[in-house]
Coordinates of C-alpha atoms in Angstrom, one line a residue:
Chain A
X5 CA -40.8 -15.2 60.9
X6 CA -43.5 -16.2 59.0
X7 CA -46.3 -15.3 61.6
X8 CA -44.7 -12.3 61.6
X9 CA -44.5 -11.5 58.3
X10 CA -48.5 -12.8 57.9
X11 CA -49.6 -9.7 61.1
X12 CA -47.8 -7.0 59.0
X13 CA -49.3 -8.2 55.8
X14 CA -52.5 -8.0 57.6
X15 CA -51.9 -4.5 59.1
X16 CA -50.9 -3.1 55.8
X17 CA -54.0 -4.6 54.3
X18 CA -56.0 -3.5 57.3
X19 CA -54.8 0.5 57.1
X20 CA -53.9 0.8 53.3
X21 CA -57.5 -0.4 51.9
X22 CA -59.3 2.3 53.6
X23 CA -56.5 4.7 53.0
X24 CA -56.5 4.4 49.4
X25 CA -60.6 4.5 49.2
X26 CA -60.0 8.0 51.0
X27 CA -57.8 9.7 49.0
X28 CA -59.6 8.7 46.3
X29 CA -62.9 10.1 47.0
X30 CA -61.0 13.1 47.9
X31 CA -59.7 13.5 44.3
X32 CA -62.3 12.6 43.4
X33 CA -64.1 15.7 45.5
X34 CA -61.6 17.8 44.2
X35 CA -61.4 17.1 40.4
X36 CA -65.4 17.4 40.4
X37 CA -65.5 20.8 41.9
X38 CA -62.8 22.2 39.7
X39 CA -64.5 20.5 36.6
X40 CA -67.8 21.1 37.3
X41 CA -67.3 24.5 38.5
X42 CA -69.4 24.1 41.5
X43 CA -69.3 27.2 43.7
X44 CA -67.4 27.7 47.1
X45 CA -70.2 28.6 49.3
X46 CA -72.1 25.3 47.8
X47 CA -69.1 22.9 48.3
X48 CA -65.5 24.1 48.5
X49 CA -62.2 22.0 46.9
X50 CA -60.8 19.9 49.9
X51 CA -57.6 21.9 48.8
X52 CA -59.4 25.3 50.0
X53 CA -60.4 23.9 53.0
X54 CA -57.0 23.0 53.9
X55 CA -56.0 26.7 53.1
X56 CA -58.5 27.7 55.1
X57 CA -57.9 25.7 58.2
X58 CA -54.2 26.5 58.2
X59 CA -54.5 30.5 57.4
X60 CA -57.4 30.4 59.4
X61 CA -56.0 28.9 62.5
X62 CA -56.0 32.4 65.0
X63 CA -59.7 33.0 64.3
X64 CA -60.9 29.7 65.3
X65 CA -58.3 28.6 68.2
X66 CA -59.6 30.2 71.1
X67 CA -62.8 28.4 70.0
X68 CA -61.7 25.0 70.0
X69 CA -60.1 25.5 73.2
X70 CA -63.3 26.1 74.8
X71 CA -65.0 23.8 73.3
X72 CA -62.3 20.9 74.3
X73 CA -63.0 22.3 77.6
X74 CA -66.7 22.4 77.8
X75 CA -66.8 18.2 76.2
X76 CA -63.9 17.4 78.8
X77 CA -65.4 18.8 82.3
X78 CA -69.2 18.3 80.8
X79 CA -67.4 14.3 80.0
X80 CA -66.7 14.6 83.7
X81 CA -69.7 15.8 85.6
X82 CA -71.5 13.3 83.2
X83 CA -69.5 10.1 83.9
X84 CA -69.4 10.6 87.5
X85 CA -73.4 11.0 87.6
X86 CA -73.6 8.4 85.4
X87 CA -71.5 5.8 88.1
X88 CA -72.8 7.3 90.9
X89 CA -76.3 6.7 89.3
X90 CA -75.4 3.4 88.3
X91 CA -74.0 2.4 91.9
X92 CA -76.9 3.6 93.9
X93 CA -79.4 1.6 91.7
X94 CA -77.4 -1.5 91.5
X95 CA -76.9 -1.4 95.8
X96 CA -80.3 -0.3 96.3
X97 CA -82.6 -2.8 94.7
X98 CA -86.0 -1.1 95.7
X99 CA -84.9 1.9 94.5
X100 CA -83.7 0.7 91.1
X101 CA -87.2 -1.1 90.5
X102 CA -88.8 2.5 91.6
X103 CA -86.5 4.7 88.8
X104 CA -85.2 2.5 86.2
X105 CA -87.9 2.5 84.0
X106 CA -88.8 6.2 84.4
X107 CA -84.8 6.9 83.6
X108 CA -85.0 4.5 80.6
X109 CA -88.8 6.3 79.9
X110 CA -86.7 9.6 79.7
X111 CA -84.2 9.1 77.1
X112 CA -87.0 8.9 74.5
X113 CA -86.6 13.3 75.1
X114 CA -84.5 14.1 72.6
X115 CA -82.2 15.9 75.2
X116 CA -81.8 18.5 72.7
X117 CA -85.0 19.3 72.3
X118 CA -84.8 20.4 76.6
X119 CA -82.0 23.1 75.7
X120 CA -83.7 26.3 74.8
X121 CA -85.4 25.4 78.5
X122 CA -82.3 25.0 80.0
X123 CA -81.1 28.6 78.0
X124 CA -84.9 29.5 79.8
X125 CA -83.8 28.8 83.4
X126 CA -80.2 29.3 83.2
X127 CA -79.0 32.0 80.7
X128 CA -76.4 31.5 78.3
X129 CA -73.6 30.8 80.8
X130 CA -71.7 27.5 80.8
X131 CA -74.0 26.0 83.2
X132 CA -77.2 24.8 80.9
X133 CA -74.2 23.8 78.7
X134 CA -72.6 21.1 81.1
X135 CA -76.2 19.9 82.1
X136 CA -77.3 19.6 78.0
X137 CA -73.8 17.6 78.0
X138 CA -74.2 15.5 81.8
X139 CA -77.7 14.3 79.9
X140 CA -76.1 12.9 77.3
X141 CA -73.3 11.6 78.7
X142 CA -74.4 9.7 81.9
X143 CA -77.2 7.6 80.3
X144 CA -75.1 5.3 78.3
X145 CA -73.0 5.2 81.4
X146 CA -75.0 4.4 83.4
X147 CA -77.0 1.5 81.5
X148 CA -73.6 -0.1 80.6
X149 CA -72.8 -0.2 84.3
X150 CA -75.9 -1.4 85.3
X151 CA -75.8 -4.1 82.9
X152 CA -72.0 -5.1 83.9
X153 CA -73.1 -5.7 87.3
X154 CA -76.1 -7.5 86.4
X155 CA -73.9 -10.0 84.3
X156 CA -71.6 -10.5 87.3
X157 CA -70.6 -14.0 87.2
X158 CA -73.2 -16.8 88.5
X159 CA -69.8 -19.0 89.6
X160 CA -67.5 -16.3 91.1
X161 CA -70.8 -14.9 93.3
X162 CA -71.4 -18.6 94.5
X163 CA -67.6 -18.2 95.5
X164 CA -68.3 -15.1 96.9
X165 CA -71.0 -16.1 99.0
X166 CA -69.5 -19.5 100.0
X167 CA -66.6 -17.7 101.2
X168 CA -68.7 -15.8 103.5
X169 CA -67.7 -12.2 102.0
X170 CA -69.6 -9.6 103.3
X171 CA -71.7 -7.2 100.5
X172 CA -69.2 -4.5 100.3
X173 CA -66.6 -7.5 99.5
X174 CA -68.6 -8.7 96.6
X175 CA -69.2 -5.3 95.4
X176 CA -65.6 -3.8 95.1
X177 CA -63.5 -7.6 94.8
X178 CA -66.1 -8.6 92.3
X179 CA -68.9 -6.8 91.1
X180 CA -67.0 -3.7 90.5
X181 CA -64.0 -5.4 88.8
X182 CA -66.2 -7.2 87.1
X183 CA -68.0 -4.7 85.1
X184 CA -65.0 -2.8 84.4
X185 CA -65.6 -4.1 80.6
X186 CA -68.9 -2.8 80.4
X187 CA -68.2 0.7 82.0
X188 CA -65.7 1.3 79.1
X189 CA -68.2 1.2 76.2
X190 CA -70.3 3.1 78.1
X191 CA -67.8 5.8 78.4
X192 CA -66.6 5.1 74.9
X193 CA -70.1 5.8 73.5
X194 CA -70.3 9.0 76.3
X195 CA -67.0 10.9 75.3
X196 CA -68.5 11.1 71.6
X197 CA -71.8 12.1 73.1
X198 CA -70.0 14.8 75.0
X199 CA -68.5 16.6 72.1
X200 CA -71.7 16.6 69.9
X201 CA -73.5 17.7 73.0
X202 CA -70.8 20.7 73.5
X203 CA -71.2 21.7 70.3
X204 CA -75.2 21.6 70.4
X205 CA -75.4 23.7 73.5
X206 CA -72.9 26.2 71.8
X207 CA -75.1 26.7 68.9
X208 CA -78.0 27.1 71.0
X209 CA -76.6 30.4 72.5
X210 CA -72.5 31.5 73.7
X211 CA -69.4 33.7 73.1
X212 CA -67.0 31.1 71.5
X213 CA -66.6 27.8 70.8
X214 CA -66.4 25.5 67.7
X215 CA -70.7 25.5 67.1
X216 CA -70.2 29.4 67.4
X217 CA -67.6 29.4 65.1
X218 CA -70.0 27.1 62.7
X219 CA -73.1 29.2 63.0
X220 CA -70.8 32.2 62.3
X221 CA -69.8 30.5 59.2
X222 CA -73.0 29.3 58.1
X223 CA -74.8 32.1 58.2
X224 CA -71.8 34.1 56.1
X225 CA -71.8 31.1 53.5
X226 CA -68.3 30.5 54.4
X227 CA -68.9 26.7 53.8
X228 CA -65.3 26.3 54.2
X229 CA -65.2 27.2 57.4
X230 CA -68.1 24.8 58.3
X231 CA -65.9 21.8 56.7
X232 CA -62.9 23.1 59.0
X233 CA -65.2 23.1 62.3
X234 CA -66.4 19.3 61.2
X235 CA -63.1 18.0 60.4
X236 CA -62.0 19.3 64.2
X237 CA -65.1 18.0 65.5
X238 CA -64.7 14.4 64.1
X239 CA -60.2 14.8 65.6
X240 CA -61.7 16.2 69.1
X241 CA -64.0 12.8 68.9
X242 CA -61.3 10.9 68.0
X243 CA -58.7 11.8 70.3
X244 CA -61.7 11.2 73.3
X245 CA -62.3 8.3 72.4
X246 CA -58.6 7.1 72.1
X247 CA -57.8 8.2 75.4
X248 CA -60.2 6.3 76.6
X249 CA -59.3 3.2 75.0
X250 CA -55.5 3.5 76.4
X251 CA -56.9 3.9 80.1
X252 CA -58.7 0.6 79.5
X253 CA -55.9 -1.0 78.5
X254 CA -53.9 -0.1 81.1
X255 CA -57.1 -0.6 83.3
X256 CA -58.1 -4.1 82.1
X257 CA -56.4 -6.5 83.3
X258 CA -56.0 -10.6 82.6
X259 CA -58.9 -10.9 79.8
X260 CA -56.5 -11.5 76.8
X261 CA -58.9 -14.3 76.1
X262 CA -62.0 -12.5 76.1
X263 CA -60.4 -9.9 73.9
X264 CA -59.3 -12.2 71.1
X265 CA -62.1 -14.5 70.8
Chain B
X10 CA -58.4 -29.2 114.7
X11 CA -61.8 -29.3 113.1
X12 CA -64.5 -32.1 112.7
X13 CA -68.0 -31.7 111.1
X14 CA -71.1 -33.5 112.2
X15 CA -74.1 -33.2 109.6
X16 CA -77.4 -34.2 111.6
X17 CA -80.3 -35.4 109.7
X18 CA -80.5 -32.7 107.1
X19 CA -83.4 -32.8 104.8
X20 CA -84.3 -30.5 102.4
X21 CA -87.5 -29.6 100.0
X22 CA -86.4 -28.0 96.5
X23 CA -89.7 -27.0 95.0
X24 CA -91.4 -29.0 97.1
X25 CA -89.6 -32.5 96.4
X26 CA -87.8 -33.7 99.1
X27 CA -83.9 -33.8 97.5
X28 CA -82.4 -34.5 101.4
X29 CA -83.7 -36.6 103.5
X30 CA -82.3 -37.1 107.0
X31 CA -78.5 -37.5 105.8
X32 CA -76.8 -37.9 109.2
X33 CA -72.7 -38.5 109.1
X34 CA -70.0 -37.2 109.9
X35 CA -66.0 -36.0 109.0
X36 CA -63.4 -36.5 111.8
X37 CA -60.1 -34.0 112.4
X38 CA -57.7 -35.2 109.3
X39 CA -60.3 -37.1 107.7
X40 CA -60.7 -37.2 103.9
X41 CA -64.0 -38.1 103.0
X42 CA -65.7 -39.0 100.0
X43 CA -69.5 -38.2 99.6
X44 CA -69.9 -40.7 96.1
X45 CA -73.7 -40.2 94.4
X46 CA -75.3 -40.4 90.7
X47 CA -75.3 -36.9 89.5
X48 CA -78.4 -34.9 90.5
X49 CA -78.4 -36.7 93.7
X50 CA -78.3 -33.0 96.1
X51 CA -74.6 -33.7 96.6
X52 CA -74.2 -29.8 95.7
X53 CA -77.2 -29.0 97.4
X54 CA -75.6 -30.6 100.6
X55 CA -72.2 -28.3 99.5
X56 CA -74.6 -25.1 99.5
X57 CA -76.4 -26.1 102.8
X58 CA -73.2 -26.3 105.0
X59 CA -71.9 -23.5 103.1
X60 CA -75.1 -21.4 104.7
X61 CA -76.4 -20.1 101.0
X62 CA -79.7 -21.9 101.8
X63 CA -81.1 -23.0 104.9
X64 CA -82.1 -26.9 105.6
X65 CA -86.1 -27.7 106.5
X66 CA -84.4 -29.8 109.2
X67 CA -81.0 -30.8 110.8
X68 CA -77.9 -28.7 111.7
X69 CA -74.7 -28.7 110.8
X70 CA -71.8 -28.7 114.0
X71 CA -68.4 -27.9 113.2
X72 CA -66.3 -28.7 116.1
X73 CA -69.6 -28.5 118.5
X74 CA -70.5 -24.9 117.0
X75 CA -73.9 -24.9 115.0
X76 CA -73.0 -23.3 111.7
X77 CA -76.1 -23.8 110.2
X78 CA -77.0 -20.8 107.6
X79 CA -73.7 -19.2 108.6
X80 CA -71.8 -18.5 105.4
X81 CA -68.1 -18.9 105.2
X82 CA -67.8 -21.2 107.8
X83 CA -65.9 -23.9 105.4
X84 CA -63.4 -23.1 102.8
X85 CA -64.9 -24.3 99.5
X86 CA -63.9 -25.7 95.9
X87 CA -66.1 -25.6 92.8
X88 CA -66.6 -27.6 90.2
X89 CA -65.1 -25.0 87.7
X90 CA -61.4 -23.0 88.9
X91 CA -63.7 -20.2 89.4
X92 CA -61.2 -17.7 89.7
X93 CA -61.1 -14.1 89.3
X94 CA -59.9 -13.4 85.4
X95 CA -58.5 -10.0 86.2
X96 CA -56.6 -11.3 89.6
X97 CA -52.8 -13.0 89.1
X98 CA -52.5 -16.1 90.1
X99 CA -51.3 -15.0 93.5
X100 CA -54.0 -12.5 93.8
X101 CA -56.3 -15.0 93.2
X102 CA -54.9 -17.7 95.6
X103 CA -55.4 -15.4 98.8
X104 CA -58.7 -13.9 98.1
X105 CA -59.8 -16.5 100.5
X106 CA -57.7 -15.0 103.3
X107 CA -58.1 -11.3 102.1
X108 CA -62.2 -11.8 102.8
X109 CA -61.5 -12.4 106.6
X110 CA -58.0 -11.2 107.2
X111 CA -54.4 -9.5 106.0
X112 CA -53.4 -12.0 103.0
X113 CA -50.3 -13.4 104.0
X114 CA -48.3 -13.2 100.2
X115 CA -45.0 -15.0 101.3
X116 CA -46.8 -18.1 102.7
X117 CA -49.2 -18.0 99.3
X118 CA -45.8 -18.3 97.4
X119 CA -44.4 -21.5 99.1
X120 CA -48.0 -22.6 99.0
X121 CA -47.6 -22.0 95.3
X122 CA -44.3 -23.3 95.3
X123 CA -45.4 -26.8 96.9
X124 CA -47.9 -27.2 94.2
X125 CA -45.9 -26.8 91.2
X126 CA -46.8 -23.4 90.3
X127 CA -44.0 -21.3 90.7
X128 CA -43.3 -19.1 88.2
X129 CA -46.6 -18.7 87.5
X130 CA -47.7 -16.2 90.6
X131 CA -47.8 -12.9 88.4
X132 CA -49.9 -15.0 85.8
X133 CA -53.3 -14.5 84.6
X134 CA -56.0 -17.6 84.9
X135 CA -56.6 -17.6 81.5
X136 CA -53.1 -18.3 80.4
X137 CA -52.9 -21.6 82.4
X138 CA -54.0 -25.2 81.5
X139 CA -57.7 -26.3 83.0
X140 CA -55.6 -28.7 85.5
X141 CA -53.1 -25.8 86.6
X142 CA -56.4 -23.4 87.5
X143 CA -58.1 -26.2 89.0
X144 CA -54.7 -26.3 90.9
X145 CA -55.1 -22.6 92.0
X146 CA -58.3 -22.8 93.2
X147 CA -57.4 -26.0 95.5
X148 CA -54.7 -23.7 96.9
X149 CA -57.1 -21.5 97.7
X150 CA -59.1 -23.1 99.7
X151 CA -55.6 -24.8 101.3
X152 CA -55.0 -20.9 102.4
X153 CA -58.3 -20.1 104.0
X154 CA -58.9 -19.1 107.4
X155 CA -61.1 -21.8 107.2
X156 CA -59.9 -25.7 108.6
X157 CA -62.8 -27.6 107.0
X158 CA -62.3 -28.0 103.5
X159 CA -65.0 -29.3 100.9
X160 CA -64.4 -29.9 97.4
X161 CA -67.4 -29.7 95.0
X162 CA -66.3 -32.5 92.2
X163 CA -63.4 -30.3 91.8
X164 CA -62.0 -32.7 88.7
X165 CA -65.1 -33.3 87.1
X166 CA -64.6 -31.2 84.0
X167 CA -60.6 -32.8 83.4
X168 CA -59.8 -35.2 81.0
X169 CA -58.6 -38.7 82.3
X170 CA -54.8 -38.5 82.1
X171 CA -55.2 -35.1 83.6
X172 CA -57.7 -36.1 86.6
X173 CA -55.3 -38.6 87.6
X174 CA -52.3 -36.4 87.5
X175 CA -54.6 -34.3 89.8
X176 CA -55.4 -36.8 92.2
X177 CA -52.2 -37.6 93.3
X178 CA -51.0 -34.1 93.3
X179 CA -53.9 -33.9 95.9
X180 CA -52.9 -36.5 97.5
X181 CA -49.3 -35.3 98.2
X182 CA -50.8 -32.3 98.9
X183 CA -52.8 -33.2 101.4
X184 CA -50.5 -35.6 102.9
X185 CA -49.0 -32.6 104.4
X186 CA -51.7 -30.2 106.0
X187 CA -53.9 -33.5 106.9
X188 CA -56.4 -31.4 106.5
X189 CA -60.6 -32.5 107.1
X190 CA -62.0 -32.5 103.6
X191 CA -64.9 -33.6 102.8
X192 CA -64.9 -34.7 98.6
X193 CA -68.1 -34.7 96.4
X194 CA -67.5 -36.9 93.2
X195 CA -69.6 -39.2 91.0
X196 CA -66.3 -41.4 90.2
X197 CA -66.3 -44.6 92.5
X198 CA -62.4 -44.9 91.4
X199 CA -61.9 -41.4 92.7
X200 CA -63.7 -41.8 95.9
X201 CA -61.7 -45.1 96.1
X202 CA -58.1 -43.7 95.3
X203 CA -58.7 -40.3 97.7
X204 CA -60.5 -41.4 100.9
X205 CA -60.7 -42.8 104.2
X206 CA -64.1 -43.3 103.9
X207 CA -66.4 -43.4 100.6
X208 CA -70.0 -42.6 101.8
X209 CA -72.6 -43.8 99.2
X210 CA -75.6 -41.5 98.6
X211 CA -78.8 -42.4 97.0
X212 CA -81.0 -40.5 94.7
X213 CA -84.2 -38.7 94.8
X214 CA -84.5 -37.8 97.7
X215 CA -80.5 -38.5 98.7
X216 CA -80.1 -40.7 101.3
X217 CA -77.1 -42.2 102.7
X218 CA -76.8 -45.7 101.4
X219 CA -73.7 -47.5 102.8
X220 CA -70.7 -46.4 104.2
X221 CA -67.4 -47.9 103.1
X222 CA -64.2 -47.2 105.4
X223 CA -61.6 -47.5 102.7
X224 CA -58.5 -50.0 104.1
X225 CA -56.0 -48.4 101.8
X226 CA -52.4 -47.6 103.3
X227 CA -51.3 -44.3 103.0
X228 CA -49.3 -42.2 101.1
X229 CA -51.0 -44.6 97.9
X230 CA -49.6 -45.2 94.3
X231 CA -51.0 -45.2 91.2
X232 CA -50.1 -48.6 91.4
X233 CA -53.4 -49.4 93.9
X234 CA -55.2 -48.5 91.2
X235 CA -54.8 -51.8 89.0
X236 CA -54.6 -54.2 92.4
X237 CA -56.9 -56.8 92.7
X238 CA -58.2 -55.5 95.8
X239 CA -58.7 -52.7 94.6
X240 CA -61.1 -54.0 92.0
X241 CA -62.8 -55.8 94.2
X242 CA -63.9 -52.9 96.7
X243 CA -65.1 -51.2 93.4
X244 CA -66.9 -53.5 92.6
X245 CA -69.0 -53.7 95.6
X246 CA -69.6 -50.0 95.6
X247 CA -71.1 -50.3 92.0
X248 CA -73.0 -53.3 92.9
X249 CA -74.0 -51.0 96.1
X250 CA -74.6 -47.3 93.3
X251 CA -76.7 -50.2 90.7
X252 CA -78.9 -51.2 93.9
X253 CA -80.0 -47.5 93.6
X254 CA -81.3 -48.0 90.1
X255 CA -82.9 -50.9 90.6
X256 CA -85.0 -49.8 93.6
X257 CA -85.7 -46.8 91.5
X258 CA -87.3 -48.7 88.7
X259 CA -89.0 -51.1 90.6

């Protein structure tokens, strides 16, 4: 009873704390813009931001729909690369020491920075979009893999090779497995990436979606707006990242005791 | 049926001879025990006839077949459980079988079953006791393809009370496959309590020393371990184990 009692104390401490520290910077936000008189366009009452993104809700819709869309299939196309990527170097050693260091070399381009190229070759259709978002989402992918199946077990490959499995064996019994852990925080890190890098390539040049909707607002000083398009932003982030998490749990099997220490 | 001759095996490891020559051999059913100070090449010798490194000279023969460099030609226990975290316990217990054929899950059970771990098959390694994996992993090896077993000081890392308990659950164990195994330790009581025959290996480079055929009746009791002759044959392999020191500083 009393462990018990000790884990709840310890959730509520854990979820309240923050909770309370939230709501009172947000009165905090409020009262000052009331007080202070501080203008709407400069920085609107959380309470008119609310307004806004319930009345609001059938101008922007459509736009987080695509946008959800564009993150989730560029997620995709990006993670898939990102394995494959990571795969082929790990299996192919020669090739690895070849590309590795040019792949690590080309992170230090601000991927952004390639976008208006991308609008260059490709137009403002939904393909320089899922490449802008496929850059930023397969490199921490594929590093974390990498990585995972460089830390393969010293112990569990002297198994391996004892027992006289073959290299495909190793690979998908124990390599693969085996880095499971480290492909998820790649694709933890990744499914943020892809929502930034949706709404990046949307500013850069489309019809709809949430950075359309932003620039839209920006540029008619309907800051309100703007604070509506983070705040869906930072849930589309969140909900990404959570699914994630519950297909590791369900994927991740037998490491309770690497979890808890 | 399986016996394995090892014919004057020496090996070089960065240029110091750690093998030299070591010429013996395990009969069908035979349990015995390789007994060396640590850093002797006792795992070095596990790793040769396991075929992850070749030998400058000498071949290994397992029932007349050469086998030298050919991996998976024993079945094999490490020092540490080393099994697969993310694999249950009976997951774990045929990945032996699953590298070279269709894992056979109802014999893994009474396997299981035999050594005291039922209930435990849909278990994770890390909830079980060092002893209990160390357990799993001999059960393993007990349902490879492979005849020939070796075990790499597989109770090395238990505490006392718990090595013993291991060593007769071996024992029993064993007592009913028969099994060849051929047993690396550093323990004289071990090699003593387990074998037919204790072979005493030198250090740098490893030789073989002496060989003592162990005139123990089978199935043995704890009891043996307190007997006078017991002592006595322990004695002579430590007198045989300080000889090695000696020589060394002389």
């Amino acid at each position: 009873m009393r462990h018990r009692f000790s884990i709840m104390k310890r959730f509520t401490a854990k979820t309240v704390s923050p909770m309370l520290v939230l709501v009172l910077l947000l009165v905090i936000w409020e009262m000052s813009s009331r007080l202070l008189d501080i203008p709407a366009w400069l920085l609107p009452a959380p309470t008119v931001i609310v307004a806004e993104g319930i009345d609001g809700w059938g101008n922007y819709q459509h736009h987080l729909i695509s946008t959800t869309q564009l993150a989730f299939f560029g997620f995709l196309i990006g993670a898939t690369v990102g394995l494959v990527v990571a795969m082929t170097l790990h299996l192919l050693p020669a090739v690895k020491r070849a590309i590795y260091p040019l792949l690590i070399l080309s992170q230090n381009i601000p991927i952004i920075v390639l976008a208006p190229l991308l609008v260059i070759w490709f137009g403002f259709g939904v393909m320089p979009k899922l490449i802008v978002i496929t850059l930023v989402c397969f490199f921490p992918i594929a590093v974390s893999t990498i990585d995972g199946f460089r830390q393969t077990s010293y112990e569990l490959l002297h198994y391996m090779h004892m027992a006289g499995a073959s290299k495909q064996q190793i690979f998908t019994k124990l390599e693969l497995p085996h880095a499971l852990p480290s492909i998820f925080s790649g694709l933890k890190i990744a499914a943020t990436y892809s929502v930034m890098g949706a709404v990046i390539s949307e500013w850069l040049g489309a019809n709809q979606g949430i950075g359309v909707y932003m620039t839209l607002a920006q540029s008619s000083f309907r800051t309100d707006r703007v604070f509506v398009a983070i705040f869906f932003i930072m849930i589309l982030c969140m909900i990404f990242f959570g699914a994630i998490i519950g297909l590791e749990k369900v994927l991740i099997k037998g490491r309770g005791k690497e979890d808890e220490s | 049926m399986s016996e394995l001759v090892v014919e004057k095996i020496s090996k070089l490891y960065q240029g110091e001879p750690i093998l030299s020559e070591v010429s013996f051999s395990v009969k069908d059913g035979e349990f015995v025990a390789l007994l060396g100070p640590s850093g002797s090449g006792k795992s070095t010798l596990f790793h040769l006839i396991g075929g992850i490194s070749k030998p400058e000279q000498g071949a290994f023969y397992l029932d007349g077949i050469n086998i030298t460099g050919q991996r998976g030609a024993i079945s094999y226990t490490p020092q540490s459980p080393s099994l697969f975290p993310w694999r249950t316990i009976i997951d774990n217990v045929v990945l032996g079988l699953e590298i070279h054929a269709k894992p056979d899950y109802d014999r893994a059970r009474t396997m299981l079953q035999k050594a005291g771990l039922s209930g435990y098959e849909e278990a994770y390694p890390h909830q079980l006791s060092g002893g209990m994996q160390q357990r799993v992993a001999f059960v393993r090896a007990l349902l490879s393809p492979q005849d020939f077993i070796c075990l790499d000081e597989p109770f090395s890392a238990l505490d006392e009370f718990t090595r013993l308990e291991m060593q007769k659950w071996l024992l029993t164990i064993w007592e009913e496959n028969r099994q060849s195994v051929l047993f690396v330790t550093h323990n004289i009581e071990e090699a003593l309590f387990l074998s037919d025959r204790v072979i005493v290996l030198s250090s740098k480079p490893a030789q073989i020393k002496k060989e003592f055929v162990v005139p123990f009746e089978r199935p043995r009791r704890e009891e043996l371990l307190l007997s006078e002759e017991f002592l006595k044959w322990k004695k002579a392999i430590y007198q045989e184990l300080q000889g090695n020191h000696d020589e060394r500083h002389h």
